[in-house]
């Protein structure tokens, strides 16, 4: 089945990148071409904030942006082929429905999206949520492979579960073998601190790429 | 058709664990080459003394000592092996073991700053180990005679050389601060009750050197395929459950488990019948092991010995946990096996006893983990279940890879060589100079040794154990109290309602003290190196 697996959605976009350089650029300066600017933005956004802006977009399991320059030539007897343009590829696996997700994305990181997609064909037509969603759907390709590292629960549930697993294994190591009364006491304290029902806090932070950064206070 | 190997051309340590053939003592010598021609002279002069893989059907006619030789990448460079050939070696070999530290866990307590000086643990000193010569002897006298022979060869080479010759490198950390000329190693005798038991001890008290990897054409006892080959569909208690691994997993120039030749440099004659050897000096923190085992064993249901067994996957007397689930059964079994072994050795066993011995001996290795899919008997985290999961990465789902039950482990097999070194004088202390000289033979350092070390010892994901590490081999770090942060889950048993047990704050029990990656050439290749006539074009 394409695009959906349970409550998980796999989105893949191929957005054609504008050829040449933005108007007004001095000719012959490669570093100012649309594709060069786009690459710079992709790298810069992560460097500036240390974390991807996509970490702020709710329910993103895993996502990736990259530039697809061309198709590789595989040698004789293959035919030498080329893409009509370069593409910005965005692939994201997330929880929930496509429209809700894209709406969230637009509301949360519109400026960052603009920095990137401004270099793509047709994006100048986008002015609001509705036209953003329409644009994305135009670029969407059918997706059948899903990210295997999570189930299809909401991200907050999954992060909380990981947090609880980590904290609970610490609790077990610290308390195994205690008498039932003490154990129950300790467990109550653990529950009070870890708040299993509260997915907002304490929990792992979305988008952290290092263990030291995952626990949010 | 099975691969046939030219055993006259393959060095003896590739197919034989000499310890099992009655060679309980060893010396490992290291050399640096100053003058290339002297290096080649050394290779030419030692060549007639190199032990090959030819089978030894009659144990009374074996040599008193065995000698083998291998080279680091830097060593091959100093022997002026052509650049084109050198460039054909994979990166991990040319980088050497130190440069691979982040991958194989040689950080923190294992960092090369803490290694023996021979491995150049001081940044400013430039010393490379170029050659290793291993000598295995039936006794110390035989070893000393062989050693003097090598010394004589070295003196001859250096007498002929006008520009520096070949240097025997020192810088092994000896006991009590001496600076021995070589690394010695020796089998540790089992306890009297287990005398006669096959396989010596290591410093934590486990019987070691029981399991092997068995491959096509190796010329070893065909029964070793049971438990030593790769798992196939049949009953693991019989030969039907096992097939020999492809020779290319351990020897260049032959078909491997992917039905390819392993990556090796040209010309083909240079690498064919050669292989790689990992040399690692592994210090054992005996004091930490004993104190952790005592403290935790006092709480662990089943006690200290049972906990020790859960760490390794075998009782300290060698009996496998999957087959012998209580200390009593394990002791009975090994006592009987050892008694029969003594009789068999002395040629005093009746036919009935011989048959019983054969049956019991088989039980040491004839098993897989399909009947223990929850780890209730042998924990997933136990050292032997990690180092050779057999068909166990199917997690009991026998339909998975039905035709190739070992699909996820057949490409990770290794041959273990080497012996313990030093003596642990005080069982409460970690310091001193004692541990295991581990030598691992495989055709692909990165796919086999490094993978086992990185993914299976220092990580737990393949066993569904998050980032837990091997209890014995894992780098558990050092924390503020000089203790590590190791963790091990000992699975409970749902059938008997036995809860799991969690070991935490485990100290680092084994630390790297040195080592490198070596190329073990065939006899043909040694001749080519010695004559300097390698033509890579
Ligand atoms: C001080 C270091 C080590 C100690 C004390 C140790 C201890 C043991 C023991 C007690 C066994 C069970 C006996 C046997 O099956 O032969 C064993 C098996 C084994 N060990 Fe180690 N070991 C050490 C280092 C290593 C290293 C560095 C590796 C590989 C990188 C390794 C790989 C294996 C393998 C492959 C087996 C056989 C498993 C099987 O086929 O079932 N060991 N070790």
mmCIF file of C-alpha atoms in Angstrom, chain B residues 7 58-59 75 168 188 191 197 236 246 294 346 353 368 375 391 399 410 418 431 467 472 478 485 501 530:
data_model
loop_
_atom_site.group_PDB
_atom_site.id
_atom_site.type_symbol
_atom_site.label_atom_id
_atom_site.label_comp_id
_atom_site.label_asym_id
_atom_site.label_seq_id
_atom_site.Cartn_x
_atom_site.Cartn_y
_atom_site.Cartn_z
ATOM 1 C CA UNK B 7 47.994 -27.373 3.354
ATOM 2 C CA UNK B 58 50.305 -39.168 14.722
ATOM 3 C CA UNK B 59 50.744 -36.961 17.767
ATOM 4 C CA UNK B 75 56.490 -4.266 7.869
ATOM 5 C CA UNK B 168 64.287 -7.407 18.050
ATOM 6 C CA UNK B 188 46.872 -22.417 32.760
ATOM 7 C CA UNK B 191 41.746 -27.556 38.950
ATOM 8 C CA UNK B 197 39.758 -31.925 30.916
ATOM 9 C CA UNK B 236 22.333 -29.578 16.001
ATOM 10 C CA UNK B 246 33.628 -21.942 3.176
ATOM 11 C CA UNK B 294 31.336 -12.088 44.967
ATOM 12 C CA UNK B 346 46.371 -43.402 28.778
ATOM 13 C CA UNK B 353 34.062 -46.034 27.866
ATOM 14 C CA UNK B 368 22.231 -24.182 19.186
ATOM 15 C CA UNK B 375 17.537 -16.551 26.827
ATOM 16 C CA UNK B 391 21.359 -19.764 14.424
ATOM 17 C CA UNK B 399 11.072 -20.177 9.438
ATOM 18 C CA UNK B 410 28.221 -17.173 9.055
ATOM 19 C CA UNK B 418 46.730 -17.657 21.492
ATOM 20 C CA UNK B 431 47.449 -4.729 38.575
ATOM 21 C CA UNK B 467 23.467 -0.556 24.258
ATOM 22 C CA UNK B 472 33.508 -9.837 30.072
ATOM 23 C CA UNK B 478 35.976 4.002 34.119
ATOM 24 C CA UNK B 485 29.086 1.454 33.994
ATOM 25 C CA UNK B 501 18.235 -10.249 37.055
ATOM 26 C CA UNK B 530 62.261 -13.004 0.725
#
